[in-house]
Amino acid sequence: MSIEDSFAALCVSGSNDALSVKSLVFKPKTPKTATPIPIVVVALQTTNTPSPIIASASNTKEPRLARDELFQSIFKVEKAQDFHLGNLQNIENEFVVLLDSNLNAVDEKAVLQLTSDKFISKGKLLEYLNQFKPVEVDFSKAPEPTTAKKSGKKPSASSNKTSNTSTLDDAKLIGITVDKAKDFPGWYQQILTKGEMLDYYDVSGCYILRPGSYFIWEQIQHWFDAKIKSLGVQNAYFPMFVSSRVLEREKDHIEGFAPEVAWVTKAGSSELEEPIAIRPTSETVMYPYYAKWIQSYRDLPLKLNQWNSVVRWEFKHPQPFLRTREFLWQEGHTAHLTSEEAQEEVLQILDFYEGIYNELLAVPVVKGKKTEHEKFAGGVFTTTCEGYIPQTGRGIQGATSHFLGQNFSKMFNFSVENPLGSEHPKIFAYQNSWGLSTRVIGVMVMIHSDNKGLVVPPRVSQYQAVIVPVGITSKTSDENRAKINKTAQHIESRLIKAGIRATGDYRDNYNPGWKFANWELKGVPLRLEFGPKDLSEGQVTVVKRNDSKRMTVKLDELEARIPEILEDIHEELFVAAKQKFDSHRVIVDEWKDFVHALNQKNVILSPWCGVEECEEDIKNSSAQKDDGEEFEQDEKSPSMGAKSLCIPFDQPELKPNQKCVKCHRKAVNYCMFGRSY
Amino acid sequence: MSIEDSFAALCVSGSNDALSVKSLVFKPKTPKTATPIPIVVVALQTTNTPSPIIASASNTKEPRLARDELFQSIFKVEKAQDFHLGNLQNIENEFVVLLDSNLNAVDEKAVLQLTSDKFISKGKLLEYLNQFKPVEVDFSKAPEPTTAKKSGKKPSASSNKTSNTSTLDDAKLIGITVDKAKDFPGWYQQILTKGEMLDYYDVSGCYILRPGSYFIWEQIQHWFDAKIKSLGVQNAYFPMFVSSRVLEREKDHIEGFAPEVAWVTKAGSSELEEPIAIRPTSETVMYPYYAKWIQSYRDLPLKLNQWNSVVRWEFKHPQPFLRTREFLWQEGHTAHLTSEEAQEEVLQILDFYEGIYNELLAVPVVKGKKTEHEKFAGGVFTTTCEGYIPQTGRGIQGATSHFLGQNFSKMFNFSVENPLGSEHPKIFAYQNSWGLSTRVIGVMVMIHSDNKGLVVPPRVSQYQAVIVPVGITSKTSDENRAKINKTAQHIESRLIKAGIRATGDYRDNYNPGWKFANWELKGVPLRLEFGPKDLSEGQVTVVKRNDSKRMTVKLDELEARIPEILEDIHEELFVAAKQKFDSHRVIVDEWKDFVHALNQKNVILSPWCGVEECEEDIKNSSAQKDDGEEFEQDEKSPSMGAKSLCIPFDQPELKPNQKCVKCHRKAVNYCMFGRSY
């Protein structure tokens, strides 16, 4: 009997009443030279299994969900998804099994579901697991809010002092347990989930946008919607389904999307006559109707936009916001009588996208044009806003605005009579399409947030200020206690009246220190502490999330000062991010300096010949070139080469007869290269 | 060789370059006793084939897309979708073939695509069709806007007079060609497409929401979003995909949706390991995460809402807005600590839904509770807003707000410690869900619109007023012409400044009469005509869309009067609709009067015992009971019985010992019954 079979033999057939059990594999932080000892957590699906508890139960450091490499090297399965408890048999390496104590409450004979097709009785499961000497863990003894209380800290005494100096260690109880500088992907995952911005979902590559992030998206929608409506764009909604015939009509275009298209083939229990695709983008969904609606040049321009979700079933490693199988975006599709008018709009929209980054998210971007190789398939040219993630030194495409020329209008046959008269040739419409997705939220998070949690720029933050009463001790008189709470609430309502998104945290079961950490985790830009001293001085103590700076504001200046401080925070976040981007965008004229600069986490401006083969050559030649520099490898893409990010509109001056950085052709302009997302 | 095969033999194998050809079958209006002569239109996919042209080319009246019955009786195929040109062979009945003259431009050898798997060269197709003596038709000679000009009408002379008396005949040139009273489904289709509110889409059951209707949806979103946020509801976004394991977790619930669930089984060219459903609603998508997030009673209430689209692959006849396979809606999902708090919210939300109907759409509804049989599967009770469509005499469910009790929280195991202390039993959360969809737009259109086109209530109309310069003739001096146009534009900008959604129609290639008809078609509530007389009198002539009443408004009263008139229109629309609903909602105590009243296009309030079998009995006994009354049968549901619509909150007083209208049990309350959508 094979290993597989012997485990399978234990399993019984399915039942709808089965309780789901998850088995998760974690890898602790281990010196590079040592072999990691994996931790296998077996728990009820509904049990939360926080890393700190796993760490303490297994006596390891910073356990994180294991990657495919570990599954391959230790459990001999290709991917995490392929792993099941049967794989634990006959493993040479050491491993630790942690068993959820909640399973105690489950009846011995209850059927547990391990995977979609593996079921087992609880008794059999324990019998099987006992051979691995599992450690029983009570995951409900998680570092609960009350832990701070239990730890005996005096909230009132410490609250005014410790907040300024809180470190990663302090935050550990409820906060982020990985360091942004040391484990960026692990930090990113924690920051999003603990900051309650997003949650992981049980369909791989899909994520839940919780109110904290959806609110940001709503602010972007309001801002951008008003801008495009001022250009005469109207919103509409086209179906999410598209027939294969229509989808595949524009060949260049579909070639780019075909491998990622999700297909509906069944409804209820009926097979569909032909499979129907879910839109990866809506060019081919919309343009047959543009052809129908545009009957005269007077029907031009036609400018429609939709706010919707699209599906691209990527098989690469998914990342919240950055690479997800379903994502929210807007897609604008416009048709114009002249090429000039269309191209003007392409740049107007790109400016709006830059506005979203600069004005709302406090993120700097570089505007430019994509190379032929990187442009939108089926279009004439693509313009882009490119961002930069300092920790990884990688560029990230922020939003794109495409000039499609007449490619689609010819394919879909929407032409109008020439306004000059019917003796002149018919005119095929000139088109644009442009899109910005929830990816922007991921970029924003990566750039501003820190080891205490999210840092959300004030213009998009769901709450801009949180009021926390402080300094109330057992010695505080009832009268003063009431006064403090009442005034704090009064401050809150004054701020709300003044148009500030304020909230107050008056919960009596948490101490101020815990509240501070909790709101820092969520990224609220301003904390207003109000205690006995503030009461007597007629002031409120204000702490900025971005730099922890404290100041006092007189209560009678509240409505004037708080908005100013919020604006300061926006400005400071933007300037800090811009300095990082500017100092890591370097000009490199000679190839010998290129890879070195790249490995210093820079994006690079180099003179370039504009030839596609050379672009490919740069990418290949800059891959796998560690060349001895100290260079923290990104595990996801250890050997990634530099792609062309864009040809910036803002160009350094080319020297006369400047050669291409890579080949011996003449350079035609500076191109921005970099590792990228 | 069978018929099928001989046609198939003509067909060649597929090509990506194939031009698509559609074959549509129309049924002309025919006396009931006569056999209809179908019209088969063979045209390029991109050719628009308006009914008026088909009518004139085939010399028939009001041709409309044929229904399945005709395909069955004449072409011996089950459904319209099964029909193809091969079916024309060996048909006993007469039929007419119309051939798109655009095919002339196509090369003889070009490959044409007839269906997803039938391709034929143009030469072969014509050879085949020639046996049926096709009539060539130039569909581009459609009743174009300019027709009004060509017809020689003097725009200036007629514009001030004819608008008041325009009839269905007048409108035919560009407008609606079917009578709301005589062919309601045909009228509904025309009104939506010609009013540019919606377009038909090439995936059956899916429709395009054009800006005119999407704007209405946006107004609803803004209004409702502000209301629910005032209750503390936050917006979020959950994935559209759901695994079968999760979807099927709540049995009662899924039973209702299972036959309509669309399944994704393939991505790119890979089969998925297990099929993934597209959400038909999000209870089972969201609640596993509610279980995760709700860890303490302090996490309650949790109130989330999402604006999204859901998919229910219905196999019944689709209808724009009313029954579509994908539709936009909002779905709110809240969890509360107490049953009372939850139930209070259920009614608050229902009031908001009533507000959308009354305050925005000027549509009256009756609030009430669904019977056990009609409630939301898996919930405890369902409350509803029920509307009424006068033309068909049918009720229509407007929006529902459900109290789910603890059914789902027990299933998904989200419970919290009792706030009274851990010695008290744990509390499973009490939940609600509530939803309102784009269906509301369909109800609004059916109720207010008329034979001139859409009538859109002013609070949701994309444009509230359109300014049209009039009375400019060849004799008008250049100076006056300029003055009129300039003042009209000035009126427009003054209105916009005053917060009114105004637009001006200054196109010089259309005469005022054509413009009037065009804006009437789109349902703009107010038309402002500005001509020489208005100029000299310092006034503007105002025409109300809903009743064609004319009045003048002094220019210096513009900002004050126009909003008042818009409010009047809202009120008038609501009152008119309410009168119709009120006069067709009749109390029937005795069964002998029930079916008669039903056939008079009423919904019926009857004393009822509350027993489910009796409800079923009422439905069956009221079906197929024409009983000699004059009663225009609805072809879609000729024999539909009366369903229970709701038990209205506003109850007539029951007489002592009042019996149920149908059985001999005692009545427990009045229930509203009716044919329904």
Short mmCIF file of N, CA, C and O in Angstrom, two decimals, chain B residues 36 46 48 119 124 129 142 177 187 214 281 334 338 358 361 412 459 473 517 572 574 615 621 642 649:
data_model
loop_
_atom_site.label_atom_id
_atom_site.label_comp_id
_atom_site.label_asym_id
_atom_site.label_seq_id
_atom_site.Cartn_x
_atom_site.Cartn_y
_atom_site.Cartn_z
N PRO B 36 -49.79 33.85 -39.10
CA PRO B 36 -48.82 34.91 -39.40
C PRO B 36 -47.82 34.44 -40.46
O PRO B 36 -47.47 33.26 -40.52
N THR B 46 -23.45 43.72 -38.04
CA THR B 46 -23.29 45.14 -37.73
C THR B 46 -24.41 46.01 -38.29
O THR B 46 -24.46 47.21 -38.02
N ASN B 48 -27.94 47.54 -38.48
CA ASN B 48 -29.11 47.81 -37.67
C ASN B 48 -30.35 47.51 -38.50
O ASN B 48 -30.43 47.95 -39.64
N PHE B 119 -20.41 28.07 -40.85
CA PHE B 119 -19.77 29.06 -41.70
C PHE B 119 -20.14 28.76 -43.14
O PHE B 119 -20.35 27.61 -43.52
N LYS B 124 -22.30 30.83 -51.71
CA LYS B 124 -23.13 29.67 -51.36
C LYS B 124 -24.40 30.12 -50.62
O LYS B 124 -25.48 29.58 -50.83
N LEU B 129 -30.22 31.00 -50.50
CA LEU B 129 -31.36 31.86 -50.18
C LEU B 129 -32.20 32.21 -51.40
O LEU B 129 -33.40 32.45 -51.28
N ALA B 142 -32.72 54.00 -42.97
CA ALA B 142 -33.56 53.99 -41.77
C ALA B 142 -34.19 55.36 -41.61
O ALA B 142 -33.71 56.33 -42.16
N THR B 177 -43.18 52.98 -31.87
CA THR B 177 -44.14 52.58 -32.89
C THR B 177 -45.18 51.60 -32.36
O THR B 177 -46.02 51.14 -33.12
N TRP B 187 -43.81 47.53 -26.43
CA TRP B 187 -43.60 48.93 -26.05
C TRP B 187 -42.43 49.07 -25.08
O TRP B 187 -41.57 49.94 -25.24
N TYR B 214 -27.91 54.18 -16.00
CA TYR B 214 -26.89 54.07 -14.97
C TYR B 214 -26.89 55.31 -14.08
O TYR B 214 -26.64 55.24 -12.88
N THR B 281 -25.82 35.52 -4.53
CA THR B 281 -26.03 36.41 -3.38
C THR B 281 -24.90 36.05 -2.44
O THR B 281 -24.24 35.02 -2.65
N THR B 334 -25.97 42.38 8.10
CA THR B 334 -25.63 42.88 9.42
C THR B 334 -25.83 41.80 10.48
O THR B 334 -26.62 40.88 10.32
N THR B 338 -28.82 41.49 19.68
CA THR B 338 -30.17 41.14 20.10
C THR B 338 -31.11 41.07 18.90
O THR B 338 -30.92 41.74 17.89
N ASN B 358 -40.70 56.08 -3.41
CA ASN B 358 -41.55 57.27 -3.30
C ASN B 358 -40.80 58.56 -3.62
O ASN B 358 -41.26 59.37 -4.42
N LEU B 361 -38.18 57.77 -7.27
CA LEU B 361 -38.76 57.24 -8.51
C LEU B 361 -40.24 57.59 -8.66
O LEU B 361 -40.84 57.25 -9.69
N PHE B 412 -22.75 28.96 10.68
CA PHE B 412 -21.37 29.39 10.47
C PHE B 412 -20.64 29.60 11.79
O PHE B 412 -19.51 30.06 11.81
N ARG B 459 -36.04 63.83 -10.03
CA ARG B 459 -34.96 63.70 -9.05
C ARG B 459 -33.89 62.71 -9.48
O ARG B 459 -32.79 62.70 -8.94
N THR B 473 -36.31 81.14 -38.42
CA THR B 473 -36.64 80.81 -39.80
C THR B 473 -35.65 81.52 -40.72
O THR B 473 -34.78 82.28 -40.25
N ALA B 517 -39.23 65.69 -30.12
CA ALA B 517 -39.54 64.25 -30.08
C ALA B 517 -38.37 63.46 -29.49
O ALA B 517 -38.55 62.52 -28.71
N GLU B 572 -46.82 65.05 -9.23
CA GLU B 572 -47.88 64.63 -10.15
C GLU B 572 -47.69 63.17 -10.59
O GLU B 572 -48.65 62.41 -10.68
N PHE B 574 -46.16 60.85 -8.94
CA PHE B 574 -46.43 59.98 -7.81
C PHE B 574 -47.94 59.85 -7.58
O PHE B 574 -48.46 58.74 -7.42
N GLU B 615 -52.79 28.83 0.38
CA GLU B 615 -52.10 29.78 -0.52
C GLU B 615 -51.90 29.13 -1.90
O GLU B 615 -52.15 29.74 -2.94
N SER B 621 -56.39 27.78 -8.13
CA SER B 621 -57.79 28.01 -8.46
C SER B 621 -58.00 29.30 -9.24
O SER B 621 -59.02 29.48 -9.88
N ALA B 642 -52.95 33.70 -8.99
CA ALA B 642 -52.58 34.77 -8.07
C ALA B 642 -51.69 34.24 -6.96
O ALA B 642 -52.06 33.31 -6.25
N PHE B 649 -48.57 45.70 6.04
CA PHE B 649 -48.52 46.23 7.41
C PHE B 649 -49.79 47.01 7.70
O PHE B 649 -50.29 47.02 8.81
#
